[in-house]
Short mmCIF file of C-alpha atoms and ligand atoms in Angstrom, two decimals:
data_model
loop_
_atom_site.label_atom_id
_atom_site.label_comp_id
_atom_site.label_asym_id
_atom_site.label_seq_id
_atom_site.Cartn_x
_atom_site.Cartn_y
_atom_site.Cartn_z
CA MET R 1285 13.87 -7.33 -10.86
CA ASP R 1286 15.49 -10.73 -10.61
CA LYS R 1287 12.60 -13.02 -11.54
CA THR R 1288 14.38 -16.23 -10.52
CA VAL R 1289 14.27 -15.47 -6.77
CA ASN R 1290 10.66 -15.12 -5.85
CA LYS R 1291 9.94 -16.52 -2.43
CA GLU R 1292 6.60 -15.18 -1.27
CA ILE R 1293 7.06 -12.89 1.74
CA LEU R 1294 3.51 -11.67 2.16
CA LYS R 1295 0.23 -13.16 1.04
CA VAL R 1296 -3.07 -11.55 1.93
CA LYS R 1297 -5.93 -13.86 1.01
CA ASP R 1298 -9.58 -12.76 0.87
CA LEU R 1299 -9.15 -10.16 3.60
CA SER R 1300 -12.31 -8.45 4.85
CA ILE R 1301 -12.48 -5.77 7.52
CA SER R 1302 -15.66 -4.38 9.03
CA PHE R 1303 -16.41 -2.05 11.90
CA THR R 1304 -19.15 -2.16 14.47
CA GLN R 1305 -20.52 1.26 15.25
CA TYR R 1306 -23.58 2.77 16.87
CA ASN R 1307 -26.01 5.15 15.20
CA GLY R 1308 -27.86 6.32 18.28
CA LEU R 1309 -28.91 3.05 19.88
CA LYS R 1310 -28.80 1.16 16.59
CA LYS R 1311 -25.83 -1.14 16.09
CA GLU R 1312 -24.44 -0.99 12.53
CA THR R 1313 -21.75 -2.85 10.62
CA LEU R 1314 -19.59 -0.89 8.21
CA GLN R 1315 -17.82 -3.09 5.66
CA THR R 1316 -14.64 -1.29 4.59
CA ILE R 1317 -12.44 -3.97 2.98
CA HIS R 1318 -13.91 -6.91 1.09
CA ASN R 1319 -12.08 -9.72 -0.68
CA LEU R 1320 -8.67 -8.10 -0.72
CA ASN R 1321 -5.88 -10.17 -2.24
CA VAL R 1322 -2.28 -9.09 -2.55
CA SER R 1323 1.11 -10.78 -2.43
CA VAL R 1324 4.68 -9.50 -2.21
CA HIS R 1325 7.75 -11.55 -3.09
CA GLU R 1326 11.39 -11.19 -2.15
CA LYS R 1327 13.11 -8.44 -4.16
CA GLU R 1328 9.75 -7.06 -5.27
CA ILE R 1329 8.18 -3.64 -4.86
CA VAL R 1330 4.40 -3.78 -5.07
CA ALA R 1331 2.22 -0.67 -4.96
CA ILE R 1332 -1.39 -0.75 -3.84
CA VAL R 1333 -3.06 2.21 -5.52
CA GLY R 1334 -6.46 3.43 -4.39
CA ALA R 1335 -8.48 6.55 -3.65
CA SER R 1336 -8.61 8.20 -0.26
CA GLY R 1337 -10.79 6.26 2.16
CA SER R 1338 -10.60 3.02 0.16
CA GLY R 1339 -9.00 1.10 3.07
CA LYS R 1340 -5.28 1.27 2.23
CA SER R 1341 -4.06 2.16 5.72
CA LEU R 1342 -6.41 -0.44 7.22
CA LEU R 1343 -4.64 -3.07 5.13
CA ALA R 1344 -1.24 -2.07 6.59
CA HIS R 1345 -2.67 -1.94 10.11
CA SER R 1346 -4.27 -5.37 9.75
CA ILE R 1347 -0.91 -6.89 8.72
CA LEU R 1348 0.72 -5.33 11.79
CA GLY R 1349 -2.13 -6.21 14.15
CA ILE R 1350 -2.85 -2.60 15.11
CA LEU R 1351 -6.46 -2.22 13.96
CA PRO R 1352 -8.84 -0.33 16.26
CA TYR R 1353 -10.80 -2.35 18.84
CA ASN R 1354 -14.12 -2.15 16.91
CA ALA R 1355 -12.64 -3.76 13.76
CA HIS R 1356 -13.49 -7.34 12.74
CA ILE R 1357 -11.12 -9.12 10.44
CA ASN R 1358 -11.70 -12.15 8.20
CA GLY R 1359 -9.44 -13.92 5.73
CA GLU R 1360 -5.83 -15.02 6.01
CA ILE R 1361 -2.47 -13.28 6.07
CA TYR R 1362 0.71 -15.30 5.54
CA PHE R 1363 4.23 -14.05 6.27
CA CYS R 1364 7.09 -16.10 4.73
CA GLY R 1365 4.68 -19.01 4.23
CA GLU R 1366 3.36 -19.06 7.81
CA LEU R 1367 -0.06 -17.95 8.95
CA LEU R 1368 0.28 -14.58 10.67
CA THR R 1369 -1.71 -14.94 13.88
CA GLU R 1370 -2.33 -11.94 16.15
CA GLU R 1371 0.43 -13.31 18.45
CA LYS R 1372 2.89 -13.56 15.53
CA LYS R 1373 1.99 -10.06 14.32
CA LYS R 1374 3.05 -8.72 17.72
CA MET R 1375 6.37 -10.58 17.50
CA GLU R 1376 7.16 -9.55 13.93
CA ARG R 1377 6.14 -5.88 13.92
CA GLY R 1378 9.01 -3.45 14.22
CA LYS R 1379 11.41 -6.34 13.56
CA ASN R 1380 10.78 -8.41 10.43
CA ILE R 1381 7.77 -6.33 9.37
CA ALA R 1382 8.28 -2.58 9.52
CA LEU R 1383 5.89 0.26 8.84
CA ILE R 1384 6.67 3.61 7.31
CA PRO R 1385 3.53 5.28 8.66
CA GLN R 1386 1.33 7.74 6.80
CA SER R 1387 1.10 10.13 9.72
CA ILE R 1388 4.14 11.89 11.17
CA SER R 1389 2.37 11.74 14.53
CA TYR R 1390 3.80 8.20 14.92
CA LEU R 1391 7.00 9.84 16.21
CA ASN R 1392 7.15 10.65 19.92
CA PRO R 1393 7.31 14.48 20.10
CA LEU R 1394 9.12 14.38 23.46
CA MET R 1395 11.93 12.04 22.42
CA LYS R 1396 15.02 12.89 20.37
CA ILE R 1397 15.25 11.43 16.85
CA GLY R 1398 18.31 9.21 17.46
CA PRO R 1399 16.85 7.11 20.33
CA GLN R 1400 13.60 6.73 18.33
CA ILE R 1401 15.46 5.31 15.33
CA ARG R 1402 17.66 3.09 17.55
CA LYS R 1403 14.61 2.00 19.58
CA GLY R 1404 16.38 3.01 22.78
CA ASP R 1405 19.65 1.11 22.09
CA ASN R 1406 22.44 3.46 23.27
CA SER R 1407 25.40 1.24 22.38
CA PHE R 1408 28.24 2.63 20.24
CA LYS R 1409 27.39 0.15 17.48
CA ALA R 1410 23.74 1.25 17.44
CA LYS R 1411 24.71 4.93 17.29
CA GLN R 1412 27.08 4.22 14.43
CA LYS R 1413 24.39 2.30 12.51
CA CYS R 1414 21.94 5.15 13.14
CA SER R 1415 24.42 7.74 11.72
CA GLU R 1416 24.97 5.58 8.63
CA ILE R 1417 21.24 5.28 7.97
CA LEU R 1418 20.69 9.03 8.45
CA LYS R 1419 23.47 9.76 5.96
CA LYS R 1420 21.94 7.30 3.49
CA TYR R 1421 18.70 9.29 3.57
CA ARG R 1422 20.56 12.60 3.16
CA LEU R 1423 20.03 13.69 6.75
CA ASP R 1424 22.78 15.30 8.86
CA GLU R 1425 23.78 12.98 11.71
CA LYS R 1426 23.33 15.97 14.06
CA ILE R 1427 19.56 15.56 13.80
CA ALA R 1428 19.87 12.46 16.03
CA ASN R 1429 20.04 14.97 18.91
CA MET R 1430 17.02 16.97 17.78
CA TYR R 1431 13.33 16.65 18.54
CA PRO R 1432 10.71 16.02 15.78
CA PHE R 1433 9.36 19.61 15.98
CA GLN R 1434 12.81 20.93 14.94
CA LEU R 1435 12.61 19.19 11.53
CA SER R 1436 10.75 19.98 8.32
CA GLY R 1437 7.95 17.71 7.06
CA GLY R 1438 10.21 16.27 4.33
CA MET R 1439 12.98 15.53 6.89
CA ILE R 1440 10.46 13.80 9.18
CA ARG R 1441 9.37 11.58 6.26
CA ARG R 1442 12.98 10.49 5.79
CA VAL R 1443 13.33 9.89 9.57
CA LEU R 1444 10.27 7.60 9.38
CA ILE R 1445 11.94 5.63 6.58
CA SER R 1446 15.19 5.44 8.61
CA THR R 1447 13.25 4.13 11.63
CA ALA R 1448 11.63 1.40 9.51
CA VAL R 1449 14.82 0.13 7.86
CA TYR R 1450 16.90 0.20 11.08
CA SER R 1451 15.86 -3.35 12.06
CA SER R 1452 16.64 -4.74 8.54
CA PRO R 1453 13.11 -6.13 8.11
CA LYS R 1454 12.05 -8.68 5.50
CA LEU R 1455 8.92 -6.70 4.65
CA ILE R 1456 8.43 -2.94 4.57
CA LEU R 1457 4.94 -1.47 4.51
CA ALA R 1458 5.19 2.11 3.28
CA ASP R 1459 1.95 4.03 3.77
CA GLU R 1460 2.06 7.15 1.53
CA PRO R 1461 5.84 7.48 1.97
CA THR R 1462 6.40 10.43 -0.35
CA PRO R 1463 3.88 13.28 0.14
CA GLY R 1464 5.54 16.68 0.37
CA LEU R 1465 8.87 15.51 -1.02
CA ASP R 1466 10.48 17.38 -3.90
CA SER R 1467 11.22 15.49 -7.13
CA LYS R 1468 14.95 15.13 -6.37
CA THR R 1469 14.27 13.59 -2.95
CA LEU R 1470 11.52 11.43 -4.47
CA LYS R 1471 14.08 10.09 -6.95
CA HIS R 1472 16.49 9.27 -4.09
CA ILE R 1473 13.74 7.55 -2.10
CA ALA R 1474 12.78 5.52 -5.19
CA GLU R 1475 16.42 4.44 -5.53
CA HIS R 1476 16.53 3.47 -1.85
CA PHE R 1477 13.38 1.34 -2.15
CA GLN R 1478 15.00 -0.36 -5.15
CA GLU R 1479 18.16 -0.92 -3.07
CA LEU R 1480 16.10 -2.48 -0.24
CA ALA R 1481 14.40 -4.77 -2.76
CA ASN R 1482 17.76 -5.70 -4.30
CA GLU R 1483 18.95 -6.68 -0.81
CA GLY R 1484 16.05 -9.18 -0.70
CA MET R 1485 13.29 -7.28 1.10
CA GLY R 1486 9.72 -7.13 -0.07
CA VAL R 1487 8.27 -3.63 -0.20
CA LEU R 1488 4.55 -2.85 -0.19
CA ILE R 1489 3.84 0.78 -1.00
CA ILE R 1490 0.37 2.06 -0.23
CA THR R 1491 -0.58 5.20 -2.10
CA HIS R 1492 -3.14 7.20 -4.06
CA ASP R 1493 -0.38 8.48 -6.36
CA LEU R 1494 -0.27 6.23 -9.44
CA ASP R 1495 2.44 8.35 -11.08
CA MET R 1496 4.79 7.82 -8.11
CA ALA R 1497 3.84 4.13 -7.90
CA LEU R 1498 4.79 3.59 -11.56
CA LYS R 1499 8.19 5.21 -10.92
CA ILE R 1500 8.98 2.96 -7.94
CA ALA R 1501 7.06 -0.35 -8.11
CA ASN R 1502 7.41 -3.54 -10.17
CA ARG R 1503 3.76 -4.41 -9.80
CA ILE R 1504 0.59 -2.35 -9.30
CA VAL R 1505 -2.44 -3.58 -7.41
CA VAL R 1506 -5.46 -1.37 -8.03
CA PHE R 1507 -7.85 -1.01 -5.16
CA TYR R 1508 -11.37 0.41 -5.44
CA ASP R 1509 -13.88 0.75 -2.61
CA GLY R 1510 -12.16 -1.84 -0.42
CA ILE R 1511 -11.65 -4.49 -3.10
CA THR R 1512 -8.68 -5.33 -5.33
CA ILE R 1513 -9.81 -5.06 -8.94
CA GLU R 1514 -6.60 -5.47 -10.92
CA ASP R 1515 -3.09 -6.81 -10.29
CA ILE R 1516 -0.77 -5.90 -13.14
CA SER R 1517 2.90 -5.45 -14.00
CA THR R 1518 4.14 -1.82 -14.07
CA ASP R 1519 5.46 -2.38 -17.61
CA ASP R 1520 1.90 -2.90 -18.84
CA PHE R 1521 1.13 0.76 -18.10
CA SER R 1522 3.15 1.65 -21.22
CA SER R 1523 -0.11 1.38 -23.17
CA VAL R 1524 -3.77 1.66 -22.19
CA ASP R 1525 -4.44 -1.40 -24.42
CA ASN R 1526 -2.69 -3.60 -21.83
CA LEU R 1527 -4.92 -2.46 -18.96
CA ASN R 1528 -7.96 -4.56 -18.20
CA HIS R 1529 -10.31 -2.89 -15.73
CA PRO R 1530 -12.31 0.25 -16.69
CA TYR R 1531 -11.18 1.92 -13.43
CA THR R 1532 -7.49 1.19 -14.18
CA LYS R 1533 -8.01 2.66 -17.66
CA ALA R 1534 -9.68 5.76 -16.15
CA LEU R 1535 -6.71 6.20 -13.77
CA PHE R 1536 -4.36 5.93 -16.78
CA HIS R 1537 -6.27 8.64 -18.71
CA ALA R 1538 -6.26 10.91 -15.63
CA MET R 1539 -2.45 11.05 -15.49
CA PRO R 1540 -0.94 14.37 -16.71
CA GLN R 1541 1.18 12.63 -19.39
CA ASN R 1542 -1.97 10.92 -20.74
CA GLY R 1543 -4.12 14.02 -21.10
CA PHE R 1544 -5.31 14.74 -17.55
CA HIS R 1545 -8.84 13.47 -18.36
CA SER R 1546 -10.62 13.81 -15.08
CA PHE R 1547 -13.53 11.52 -14.27
CA SER R 1548 -16.20 12.02 -11.68
CA LEU R 1549 -17.21 8.96 -9.76
CA GLU R 1550 -20.75 8.05 -8.82
CA TYR R 1551 -21.10 6.40 -5.44
CA PRO R 1552 -19.95 2.78 -5.51
CA LEU R 1553 -22.59 0.12 -5.51
CA SER R 1554 -23.84 -0.12 -1.95
CA THR R 1555 -25.19 -3.48 -0.98
CA SER R 1556 -24.94 -4.69 2.58
CA ASP R 1557 -22.99 -7.81 1.59
CA LYS R 1558 -20.86 -5.91 -0.99
CA LYS R 1559 -21.63 -8.40 -3.75
CA GLY R 1560 -21.18 -7.25 -7.32
CA CYS R 1561 -18.58 -5.08 -9.04
CA SER R 1562 -17.92 -2.00 -6.90
CA PHE R 1563 -17.37 0.01 -10.13
CA TYR R 1564 -20.86 -0.91 -11.41
CA ASN R 1565 -22.34 2.60 -11.12
CA ASN R 1566 -19.45 4.10 -13.10
CA CYS R 1567 -19.06 1.61 -15.93
CA SER R 1568 -20.80 2.25 -19.25
CA HIS R 1569 -20.67 -1.49 -20.05
CA ALA R 1570 -22.05 -2.82 -16.78
CA ASN R 1571 -25.01 -5.19 -16.93
CA CYS R 1572 -26.91 -7.43 -14.53
CA ASP R 1573 -24.20 -10.10 -14.73
CA CYS R 1574 -21.93 -7.66 -12.86
CA LEU R 1575 -24.19 -7.80 -9.79
CA VAL R 1576 -22.72 -11.02 -8.44
CA ASP R 1577 -19.26 -11.64 -6.94
CA ILE R 1578 -16.76 -11.20 -9.79
CA PRO R 1579 -14.04 -13.87 -9.83
CA TRP R 1580 -10.36 -13.20 -10.60
CA LYS R 1581 -9.51 -13.73 -14.26
CA LYS R 1582 -5.93 -14.33 -15.43
CA THR R 1583 -4.51 -11.58 -17.66
CA ASN R 1584 -1.27 -11.05 -19.55
CA SER R 1585 0.74 -10.09 -16.45
CA GLY R 1586 -1.63 -10.60 -13.53
CA PHE R 1587 -5.32 -10.74 -12.68
CA VAL R 1588 -8.49 -8.70 -13.10
CA ARG R 1589 -11.96 -8.75 -11.58
CA CYS R 1590 -14.09 -7.78 -14.57
CA LEU R 1591 -16.47 -9.60 -16.90
CA LEU R 1592 -15.92 -7.31 -19.92
CA GLU R 1593 -14.67 -8.95 -23.08
CA LYS R 1594 -11.72 -7.52 -24.99
CA GLU R 1595 -13.80 -5.59 -27.60
CA GLU R 1596 -15.86 -3.87 -24.88
CA LYS R 1597 -12.68 -2.96 -23.01
CA ASN R 1598 -11.11 -1.51 -26.14
CA ALA R 1599 -14.06 0.89 -26.43
CA LEU R 1600 -12.78 2.44 -23.16
CA ASN R 1601 -9.25 3.00 -24.44
CA SER R 1602 -9.70 6.52 -25.79
CA PHE R 1603 -11.40 9.70 -24.67
N1 ATP S 776 -12.22 2.90 13.80
C1 ATP S 776 -12.97 3.03 12.69
N2 ATP S 776 -14.33 2.93 12.77
C2 ATP S 776 -15.11 3.03 11.67
N3 ATP S 776 -14.62 3.24 10.42
C3 ATP S 776 -13.28 3.38 10.28
C4 ATP S 776 -12.38 3.27 11.39
N4 ATP S 776 -11.09 3.42 10.94
C5 ATP S 776 -11.20 3.61 9.59
N5 ATP S 776 -12.49 3.58 9.20
C6 ATP S 776 -13.02 3.76 7.83
O1 ATP S 776 -12.35 2.86 6.95
C7 ATP S 776 -12.20 3.47 5.66
C8 ATP S 776 -10.80 3.27 5.16
O2 ATP S 776 -9.90 4.00 5.96
P1 ATP S 776 -8.32 4.10 5.61
O3 ATP S 776 -7.70 4.99 6.63
O4 ATP S 776 -7.76 2.74 5.48
O5 ATP S 776 -8.35 4.80 4.19
P2 ATP S 776 -7.13 5.13 3.20
O6 ATP S 776 -7.39 4.40 1.92
O7 ATP S 776 -5.84 4.86 3.89
O8 ATP S 776 -7.32 6.68 2.95
P3 ATP S 776 -6.21 7.84 2.77
O9 ATP S 776 -5.67 7.72 1.37
O10 ATP S 776 -6.99 9.10 2.96
O11 ATP S 776 -5.15 7.65 3.82
C9 ATP S 776 -12.62 4.92 5.81
O12 ATP S 776 -13.87 5.08 5.22
C10 ATP S 776 -12.66 5.14 7.28
O13 ATP S 776 -13.65 6.07 7.64
MG1 MG S 777 -4.34 6.04 4.59
#
């Protein structure tokens, strides 16, 4: 990555999302995201890595302004230095901010692929651009005249990527962009993300697949139970010694190339105001100091939310 050009494209600052729901007649608030911070710069690929249900898709939907009606959002989101209001989100989505959605159901089943990618533009120029993009993603241009049900799952994934890049956005939000793709296609997709970043776009990949994230991204943001716990350069994953949070270390040990050491998680700490380290119940070094809001601490290549000192962290380096 060219480190000299680093204009900030996206900045999510202290984002919280909660839902109002009813349990019988009782009104309840479900806090899903708490204190989420992430930024993406020009020419940068950032991966948010977190378990299923940790709030990754909600993050993408909050940036685009497509959260469900019972969601309440707090915190600030900036796009190219400007506060992203709900009005601005509407103007930017599908143009300067594009989503590669997690679910293939985002495609209209009754509309041919071509018009969906071209967003209804039937001009010769638009058709030509559409064919070029399809070719780039190793799809036959003939599929422009097909319906989604005529394509395989892997082809649909590549159509979703084509749809997102068609408008040449400044920011791409890719929500689990690679499930079901074979390793050769994954390699091509990784190269394409790199190409998009080289052209100046910022790419935010949202995934549970750390292995894939390390192959594609420049920076990894680890997400646990709705909170960002570590922000670290991909290069630092070369050794467990460089990792700072016990959860990041556990993810490292769980990777096949690092021994496949599985770990079972206790339920995260459940307090109504979500104060305290969310990894408290799973950390052998946790103490009562960890039961308050943990501030960001600067690390070698990023930030961590953990009070452990270096010697205590080192005790977590091996299995
Ligand atoms: N409309 C809603 N009302 C109440 N809770 C919701 C609503 N939408 C999402 N949630 C909850 O928010 C949490 C985060 O959901 P989200 O879809 O962002 O998870 P995720 O990290 O993307 O998971 P996955 O990896 O499985 O896609 C989940 O626990 C989910 O049940
Ligand atoms: Mg999701």
